PDB file of C-alpha atoms and ligand atoms in Angstrom:
ATOM      1  CA  UNK A   1     193.865 289.840  32.386  1.00  0.00           C
ATOM      2  CA  UNK A   2     193.599 290.679  36.064  1.00  0.00           C
ATOM      3  CA  UNK A   3     191.502 288.412  38.268  1.00  0.00           C
ATOM      4  CA  UNK A   4     189.629 290.736  40.618  1.00  0.00           C
ATOM      5  CA  UNK A   5     187.279 288.162  42.044  1.00  0.00           C
ATOM      6  CA  UNK A   6     186.822 284.391  41.961  1.00  0.00           C
ATOM      7  CA  UNK A   7     183.934 282.761  43.808  1.00  0.00           C
ATOM      8  CA  UNK A   8     182.487 279.288  44.060  1.00  0.00           C
ATOM      9  CA  UNK A   9     178.912 279.223  42.721  1.00  0.00           C
ATOM     10  CA  UNK A  10     177.645 275.640  42.885  1.00  0.00           C
ATOM     11  CA  UNK A  11     178.393 271.932  42.533  1.00  0.00           C
ATOM     12  CA  UNK A  12     176.132 269.679  40.496  1.00  0.00           C
ATOM     13  CA  UNK A  13     175.814 266.062  39.510  1.00  0.00           C
ATOM     14  CA  UNK A  14     173.125 266.985  37.007  1.00  0.00           C
ATOM     15  CA  UNK A  15     173.983 269.065  33.953  1.00  0.00           C
ATOM     16  CA  UNK A  16     170.382 270.310  33.820  1.00  0.00           C
ATOM     17  CA  UNK A  17     170.877 272.047  37.189  1.00  0.00           C
ATOM     18  CA  UNK A  18     173.961 274.015  36.158  1.00  0.00           C
ATOM     19  CA  UNK A  19     173.640 277.839  36.005  1.00  0.00           C
ATOM     20  CA  UNK A  20     171.176 278.965  33.354  1.00  0.00           C
ATOM     21  CA  UNK A  21     172.514 282.472  32.741  1.00  0.00           C
ATOM     22  CA  UNK A  22     174.279 283.063  29.461  1.00  0.00           C
ATOM     23  CA  UNK A  23     177.735 284.043  30.594  1.00  0.00           C
ATOM     24  CA  UNK A  24     180.830 282.729  28.794  1.00  0.00           C
ATOM     25  CA  UNK A  25     182.017 279.441  30.251  1.00  0.00           C
ATOM     26  CA  UNK A  26     185.396 277.656  30.107  1.00  0.00           C
ATOM     27  CA  UNK A  27     185.791 274.058  31.278  1.00  0.00           C
ATOM     28  CA  UNK A  28     188.802 272.049  32.380  1.00  0.00           C
ATOM     29  CA  UNK A  29     188.825 268.373  31.592  1.00  0.00           C
ATOM     30  CA  UNK A  30     191.344 265.545  31.537  1.00  0.00           C
ATOM     31  CA  UNK A  31     192.231 262.382  33.388  1.00  0.00           C
ATOM     32  CA  UNK A  32     192.039 262.257  37.185  1.00  0.00           C
ATOM     33  CA  UNK A  33     195.093 263.725  38.890  1.00  0.00           C
ATOM     34  CA  UNK A  34     196.277 265.593  35.778  1.00  0.00           C
ATOM     35  CA  UNK A  35     195.939 268.906  37.639  1.00  0.00           C
ATOM     36  CA  UNK A  36     192.582 270.433  36.594  1.00  0.00           C
ATOM     37  CA  UNK A  37     191.666 271.793  40.020  1.00  0.00           C
ATOM     38  CA  UNK A  38     195.231 272.971  40.665  1.00  0.00           C
ATOM     39  CA  UNK A  39     195.217 274.872  37.369  1.00  0.00           C
ATOM     40  CA  UNK A  40     192.023 276.692  38.355  1.00  0.00           C
ATOM     41  CA  UNK A  41     193.655 277.728  41.630  1.00  0.00           C
ATOM     42  CA  UNK A  42     196.795 278.837  39.820  1.00  0.00           C
ATOM     43  CA  UNK A  43     194.891 280.891  37.229  1.00  0.00           C
ATOM     44  CA  UNK A  44     192.838 282.625  39.901  1.00  0.00           C
ATOM     45  CA  UNK A  45     195.736 282.941  42.392  1.00  0.00           C
ATOM     46  CA  UNK A  46     193.555 281.279  45.045  1.00  0.00           C
ATOM     47  CA  UNK A  47     195.013 278.412  47.071  1.00  0.00           C
ATOM     48  CA  UNK A  48     191.855 276.449  47.791  1.00  0.00           C
ATOM     49  CA  UNK A  49     189.163 277.677  45.440  1.00  0.00           C
ATOM     50  CA  UNK A  50     189.014 274.264  43.760  1.00  0.00           C
ATOM     51  CA  UNK A  51     189.711 271.216  45.955  1.00  0.00           C
ATOM     52  CA  UNK A  52     192.865 269.295  45.004  1.00  0.00           C
ATOM     53  CA  UNK A  53     194.361 266.008  46.159  1.00  0.00           C
ATOM     54  CA  UNK A  54     197.323 263.744  45.513  1.00  0.00           C
ATOM     55  CA  UNK A  55     194.825 260.906  45.101  1.00  0.00           C
ATOM     56  CA  UNK A  56     192.944 260.594  41.817  1.00  0.00           C
ATOM     57  CA  UNK A  57     189.177 261.082  41.898  1.00  0.00           C
ATOM     58  CA  UNK A  58     189.001 264.159  44.132  1.00  0.00           C
ATOM     59  CA  UNK A  59     186.620 266.174  41.950  1.00  0.00           C
ATOM     60  CA  UNK A  60     183.366 264.250  41.544  1.00  0.00           C
ATOM     61  CA  UNK A  61     180.918 266.959  40.489  1.00  0.00           C
ATOM     62  CA  UNK A  62     180.549 269.803  38.007  1.00  0.00           C
ATOM     63  CA  UNK A  63     181.840 272.888  39.850  1.00  0.00           C
ATOM     64  CA  UNK A  64     181.114 276.413  38.643  1.00  0.00           C
ATOM     65  CA  UNK A  65     183.247 279.368  39.714  1.00  0.00           C
ATOM     66  CA  UNK A  66     182.389 282.917  38.676  1.00  0.00           C
ATOM     67  CA  UNK A  67     185.372 285.075  37.744  1.00  0.00           C
ATOM     68  CA  UNK A  68     185.299 288.880  37.828  1.00  0.00           C
ATOM     69  CA  UNK A  69     181.518 288.460  38.076  1.00  0.00           C
ATOM     70  CA  UNK A  70     181.579 287.989  34.291  1.00  0.00           C
ATOM     71  CA  UNK A  71     182.505 284.476  33.251  1.00  0.00           C
ATOM     72  CA  UNK A  72     182.655 280.920  34.572  1.00  0.00           C
ATOM     73  CA  UNK A  73     185.510 278.527  35.073  1.00  0.00           C
ATOM     74  CA  UNK A  74     184.266 274.946  35.412  1.00  0.00           C
ATOM     75  CA  UNK A  75     186.114 272.187  37.238  1.00  0.00           C
ATOM     76  CA  UNK A  76     185.075 268.692  36.173  1.00  0.00           C
ATOM     77  CA  UNK A  77     185.764 265.153  37.384  1.00  0.00           C
ATOM     78  CA  UNK A  78     188.421 263.185  35.540  1.00  0.00           C
ATOM     79  CA  UNK A  79     187.364 261.193  32.522  1.00  0.00           C
ATOM     80  CA  UNK A  80     187.923 257.556  31.763  1.00  0.00           C
ATOM     81  CA  UNK A  81     186.101 254.970  29.760  1.00  0.00           C
ATOM     82  CA  UNK A  82     182.747 254.007  31.211  1.00  0.00           C
ATOM     83  CA  UNK A  83     182.034 250.310  31.570  1.00  0.00           C
ATOM     84  CA  UNK A  84     179.722 249.285  28.798  1.00  0.00           C
ATOM     85  CA  UNK A  85     178.396 245.802  29.308  1.00  0.00           C
ATOM     86  CA  UNK A  86     179.020 243.161  26.702  1.00  0.00           C
ATOM     87  CA  UNK A  87     180.383 245.527  24.093  1.00  0.00           C
ATOM     88  CA  UNK A  88     183.909 246.620  23.506  1.00  0.00           C
ATOM     89  CA  UNK A  89     182.740 250.093  22.574  1.00  0.00           C
ATOM     90  CA  UNK A  90     184.659 252.814  24.327  1.00  0.00           C
ATOM     91  CA  UNK A  91     182.442 255.537  25.786  1.00  0.00           C
ATOM     92  CA  UNK A  92     183.234 258.292  28.250  1.00  0.00           C
ATOM     93  CA  UNK A  93     181.189 258.712  31.432  1.00  0.00           C
ATOM     94  CA  UNK A  94     177.731 259.966  30.509  1.00  0.00           C
ATOM     95  CA  UNK A  95     178.079 262.786  32.946  1.00  0.00           C
ATOM     96  CA  UNK A  96     180.963 264.253  31.012  1.00  0.00           C
ATOM     97  CA  UNK A  97     179.599 263.772  27.514  1.00  0.00           C
ATOM     98  CA  UNK A  98     176.279 265.275  28.689  1.00  0.00           C
ATOM     99  CA  UNK A  99     178.045 268.307  30.080  1.00  0.00           C
ATOM    100  CA  UNK A 100     179.863 268.985  26.810  1.00  0.00           C
ATOM    101  CA  UNK A 101     176.839 268.219  24.649  1.00  0.00           C
ATOM    102  CA  UNK A 102     174.443 270.428  26.660  1.00  0.00           C
ATOM    103  CA  UNK A 103     176.321 273.547  27.700  1.00  0.00           C
ATOM    104  CA  UNK A 104     175.646 276.070  24.990  1.00  0.00           C
ATOM    105  CA  UNK A 105     177.428 278.696  27.097  1.00  0.00           C
ATOM    106  CA  UNK A 106     180.710 276.813  26.733  1.00  0.00           C
ATOM    107  CA  UNK A 107     183.114 278.935  24.705  1.00  0.00           C
ATOM    108  CA  UNK A 108     185.961 276.455  24.722  1.00  0.00           C
ATOM    109  CA  UNK A 109     187.313 273.566  26.760  1.00  0.00           C
ATOM    110  CA  UNK A 110     190.837 272.976  27.949  1.00  0.00           C
ATOM    111  CA  UNK A 111     191.878 269.323  27.702  1.00  0.00           C
ATOM    112  CA  UNK A 112     194.683 268.745  30.195  1.00  0.00           C
ATOM    113  CA  UNK A 113     197.406 266.173  29.649  1.00  0.00           C
ATOM    114  CA  UNK A 114     200.392 265.437  31.855  1.00  0.00           C
ATOM    115  CA  UNK A 115     203.491 266.580  29.941  1.00  0.00           C
ATOM    116  CA  UNK A 116     205.524 263.706  31.428  1.00  0.00           C
ATOM    117  CA  UNK A 117     203.647 260.946  29.631  1.00  0.00           C
ATOM    118  CA  UNK A 118     203.606 259.808  26.028  1.00  0.00           C
ATOM    119  CA  UNK A 119     200.240 260.397  24.311  1.00  0.00           C
ATOM    120  CA  UNK A 120     197.694 258.078  25.973  1.00  0.00           C
ATOM    121  CA  UNK A 121     194.823 256.414  24.067  1.00  0.00           C
ATOM    122  CA  UNK A 122     192.166 257.733  26.459  1.00  0.00           C
ATOM    123  CA  UNK A 123     193.295 261.339  25.929  1.00  0.00           C
ATOM    124  CA  UNK A 124     193.513 260.969  22.175  1.00  0.00           C
ATOM    125  CA  UNK A 125     190.082 259.297  22.088  1.00  0.00           C
ATOM    126  CA  UNK A 126     188.633 262.137  24.126  1.00  0.00           C
ATOM    127  CA  UNK A 127     190.085 264.749  21.780  1.00  0.00           C
ATOM    128  CA  UNK A 128     188.651 262.854  18.821  1.00  0.00           C
ATOM    129  CA  UNK A 129     185.261 262.737  20.553  1.00  0.00           C
ATOM    130  CA  UNK A 130     185.432 266.523  21.080  1.00  0.00           C
ATOM    131  CA  UNK A 131     186.316 267.021  17.417  1.00  0.00           C
ATOM    132  CA  UNK A 132     183.487 264.769  16.229  1.00  0.00           C
ATOM    133  CA  UNK A 133     181.060 266.735  18.377  1.00  0.00           C
ATOM    134  CA  UNK A 134     182.344 270.137  17.213  1.00  0.00           C
ATOM    135  CA  UNK A 135     183.378 271.202  20.691  1.00  0.00           C
ATOM    136  CA  UNK A 136     186.321 273.599  20.511  1.00  0.00           C
ATOM    137  CA  UNK A 137     189.256 272.895  22.787  1.00  0.00           C
ATOM    138  CA  UNK A 138     192.856 273.738  23.503  1.00  0.00           C
ATOM    139  CA  UNK A 139     195.362 271.289  24.940  1.00  0.00           C
ATOM    140  CA  UNK A 140     196.957 272.239  28.249  1.00  0.00           C
ATOM    141  CA  UNK A 141     200.139 270.369  29.074  1.00  0.00           C
ATOM    142  CA  UNK A 142     200.440 270.245  32.879  1.00  0.00           C
ATOM    143  CA  UNK A 143     203.262 269.685  35.390  1.00  0.00           C
ATOM    144  CA  UNK A 144     205.915 271.290  33.165  1.00  0.00           C
ATOM    145  CA  UNK A 145     208.028 271.853  36.307  1.00  0.00           C
ATOM    146  CA  UNK A 146     208.731 268.103  36.291  1.00  0.00           C
ATOM    147  CA  UNK A 147     210.636 268.082  32.985  1.00  0.00           C
ATOM    148  CA  UNK A 148     213.586 269.881  31.447  1.00  0.00           C
ATOM    149  CA  UNK A 149     212.834 272.181  28.478  1.00  0.00           C
ATOM    150  CA  UNK A 150     214.242 269.726  25.927  1.00  0.00           C
ATOM    151  CA  UNK A 151     212.066 266.882  27.237  1.00  0.00           C
ATOM    152  CA  UNK A 152     209.020 269.187  27.143  1.00  0.00           C
ATOM    153  CA  UNK A 153     209.761 269.964  23.515  1.00  0.00           C
ATOM    154  CA  UNK A 154     210.135 266.253  22.676  1.00  0.00           C
ATOM    155  CA  UNK A 155     206.864 265.314  24.342  1.00  0.00           C
ATOM    156  CA  UNK A 156     204.994 268.062  22.494  1.00  0.00           C
ATOM    157  CA  UNK A 157     206.519 266.798  19.236  1.00  0.00           C
ATOM    158  CA  UNK A 158     205.219 263.290  20.067  1.00  0.00           C
ATOM    159  CA  UNK A 159     201.731 264.725  20.469  1.00  0.00           C
ATOM    160  CA  UNK A 160     201.979 266.707  17.261  1.00  0.00           C
ATOM    161  CA  UNK A 161     203.066 263.638  15.304  1.00  0.00           C
ATOM    162  CA  UNK A 162     200.110 261.584  16.555  1.00  0.00           C
ATOM    163  CA  UNK A 163     197.472 264.303  16.275  1.00  0.00           C
ATOM    164  CA  UNK A 164     198.536 265.286  12.775  1.00  0.00           C
ATOM    165  CA  UNK A 165     197.834 261.710  11.653  1.00  0.00           C
ATOM    166  CA  UNK A 166     194.157 262.476  12.237  1.00  0.00           C
ATOM    167  CA  UNK A 167     193.860 266.253  11.921  1.00  0.00           C
ATOM    168  CA  UNK A 168     195.084 268.898   9.533  1.00  0.00           C
ATOM    169  CA  UNK A 169     196.326 271.161  12.334  1.00  0.00           C
ATOM    170  CA  UNK A 170     197.705 270.772  15.813  1.00  0.00           C
ATOM    171  CA  UNK A 171     195.125 272.173  18.255  1.00  0.00           C
ATOM    172  CA  UNK A 172     196.057 275.335  20.068  1.00  0.00           C
ATOM    173  CA  UNK A 173     198.112 274.378  23.137  1.00  0.00           C
ATOM    174  CA  UNK A 174     199.625 275.745  26.336  1.00  0.00           C
ATOM    175  CA  UNK A 175     202.496 274.541  28.504  1.00  0.00           C
ATOM    176  CA  UNK A 176     201.742 275.062  32.195  1.00  0.00           C
ATOM    177  CA  UNK A 177     202.851 274.341  35.729  1.00  0.00           C
ATOM    178  CA  UNK A 178     200.526 275.128  38.610  1.00  0.00           C
ATOM    179  CA  UNK A 179     203.287 274.840  41.170  1.00  0.00           C
ATOM    180  CA  UNK A 180     205.555 277.289  39.267  1.00  0.00           C
ATOM    181  CA  UNK A 181     202.771 279.458  37.774  1.00  0.00           C
ATOM    182  CA  UNK A 182     203.981 278.728  34.245  1.00  0.00           C
ATOM    183  CA  UNK A 183     201.542 279.538  31.440  1.00  0.00           C
ATOM    184  CA  UNK A 184     199.209 281.624  33.589  1.00  0.00           C
ATOM    185  CA  UNK A 185     199.269 284.809  31.495  1.00  0.00           C
ATOM    186  CA  UNK A 186     198.997 282.862  28.245  1.00  0.00           C
ATOM    187  CA  UNK A 187     195.835 281.004  29.318  1.00  0.00           C
ATOM    188  CA  UNK A 188     194.249 284.088  30.908  1.00  0.00           C
ATOM    189  CA  UNK A 189     195.001 286.278  27.873  1.00  0.00           C
ATOM    190  CA  UNK A 190     193.521 283.630  25.610  1.00  0.00           C
ATOM    191  CA  UNK A 191     190.307 283.603  27.668  1.00  0.00           C
ATOM    192  CA  UNK A 192     190.305 287.397  27.798  1.00  0.00           C
ATOM    193  CA  UNK A 193     190.486 287.612  23.997  1.00  0.00           C
ATOM    194  CA  UNK A 194     187.646 285.133  23.593  1.00  0.00           C
ATOM    195  CA  UNK A 195     185.536 287.073  26.108  1.00  0.00           C
ATOM    196  CA  UNK A 196     186.260 290.328  24.241  1.00  0.00           C
ATOM    197  CA  UNK A 197     185.173 288.764  20.949  1.00  0.00           C
ATOM    198  CA  UNK A 198     181.905 287.715  22.573  1.00  0.00           C
ATOM    199  CA  UNK A 199     181.195 291.263  23.702  1.00  0.00           C
ATOM    200  CA  UNK A 200     182.200 292.794  20.328  1.00  0.00           C
ATOM    201  CA  UNK A 201     179.870 290.539  18.387  1.00  0.00           C
TER     202      UNK A 201
HETATM  203  P1  GTP B 301     190.752 264.904  39.997  1.00  0.00           P
HETATM  204  O1  GTP B 301     189.932 265.954  40.680  1.00  0.00           O
HETATM  205  O2  GTP B 301     190.987 263.712  40.849  1.00  0.00           O
HETATM  206  O3  GTP B 301     190.225 264.539  38.651  1.00  0.00           O
HETATM  207  O4  GTP B 301     192.253 265.501  39.785  1.00  0.00           O
HETATM  208  P2  GTP B 301     192.712 266.914  39.192  1.00  0.00           P
HETATM  209  O5  GTP B 301     192.948 266.773  37.739  1.00  0.00           O
HETATM  210  O6  GTP B 301     191.804 268.001  39.631  1.00  0.00           O
HETATM  211  O7  GTP B 301     194.148 267.095  39.878  1.00  0.00           O
HETATM  212  P3  GTP B 301     194.566 268.011  41.117  1.00  0.00           P
HETATM  213  O8  GTP B 301     194.545 269.451  40.730  1.00  0.00           O
HETATM  214  O9  GTP B 301     193.769 267.615  42.318  1.00  0.00           O
HETATM  215  O10 GTP B 301     196.103 267.607  41.283  1.00  0.00           O
HETATM  216  C1  GTP B 301     196.506 266.276  41.439  1.00  0.00           C
HETATM  217  C2  GTP B 301     197.912 266.225  42.021  1.00  0.00           C
HETATM  218  O11 GTP B 301     198.853 266.773  41.107  1.00  0.00           O
HETATM  219  C3  GTP B 301     198.061 267.045  43.314  1.00  0.00           C
HETATM  220  O12 GTP B 301     198.922 266.342  44.178  1.00  0.00           O
HETATM  221  C4  GTP B 301     198.719 268.329  42.828  1.00  0.00           C
HETATM  222  O13 GTP B 301     199.502 268.953  43.821  1.00  0.00           O
HETATM  223  C5  GTP B 301     199.588 267.814  41.700  1.00  0.00           C
HETATM  224  N1  GTP B 301     199.822 268.879  40.691  1.00  0.00           N
HETATM  225  C6  GTP B 301     198.878 269.555  40.006  1.00  0.00           C
HETATM  226  N2  GTP B 301     199.436 270.438  39.164  1.00  0.00           N
HETATM  227  C7  GTP B 301     200.769 270.313  39.301  1.00  0.00           C
HETATM  228  C8  GTP B 301     201.897 270.948  38.691  1.00  0.00           C
HETATM  229  O14 GTP B 301     201.801 271.827  37.826  1.00  0.00           O
HETATM  230  N3  GTP B 301     203.135 270.527  39.085  1.00  0.00           N
HETATM  231  C9  GTP B 301     203.302 269.553  40.016  1.00  0.00           C
HETATM  232  N4  GTP B 301     204.551 269.205  40.321  1.00  0.00           N
HETATM  233  N5  GTP B 301     202.269 268.930  40.618  1.00  0.00           N
HETATM  234  C10 GTP B 301     201.019 269.304  40.281  1.00  0.00           C
HETATM  235 MG1   MG B 302     190.001 267.955  40.568  1.00  0.00          MG
END
């Protein structure tokens, strides 16, 4: 799919104030610093559409970008467990769970994980939360430029082994690098196909 236009629409701290129009929406989520904002820039071939930083915690709001005047890409803050007083219960920031619970326009999410690390509890817990709430997602492995192909393969196998303990199938996944533009066509074609299905139906 060719990206003809990519424009910032708005930033919000309140899910209720996000755009109300019913255009297909795709959101990028994952831990801080995993490369969500960089991936949006890579996919749209824009250097500074989404703000990036070497320091975790750069993106603090829900950011909508309209692509080809037809669909939204959404950049979100990183997730982590929210502090819940006196209980050991693990919950994600309200902000994030509200976004995913409320946005009926959301076609699918992309859960980003850094390919260099072994599966982390917070990422696995988030994927389980998405599954429990019937929110479709693909996994996007980021920073593939940092590992050799064999190591990439091994790390994906580690994920498969853990996820298949809980689920019947491995979720759809992509291997990407924003600095080397790896995985760009795969992710964009995937979105394009989903958009086409929406129009056909
Ligand atoms: P928050 O907004 O803080 O949640 O972070 P984020 O997930 O949006 O990460 P961001 O895109 O700001 O990138 C974080 C750091 O990782 C920056 O220093 C990026 O340059 C770097 N980075 C992102 N993607 C890649 C990649 O594919 N390869 C490499 N080598 N570095 C990357
Ligand atoms: Mg960001």
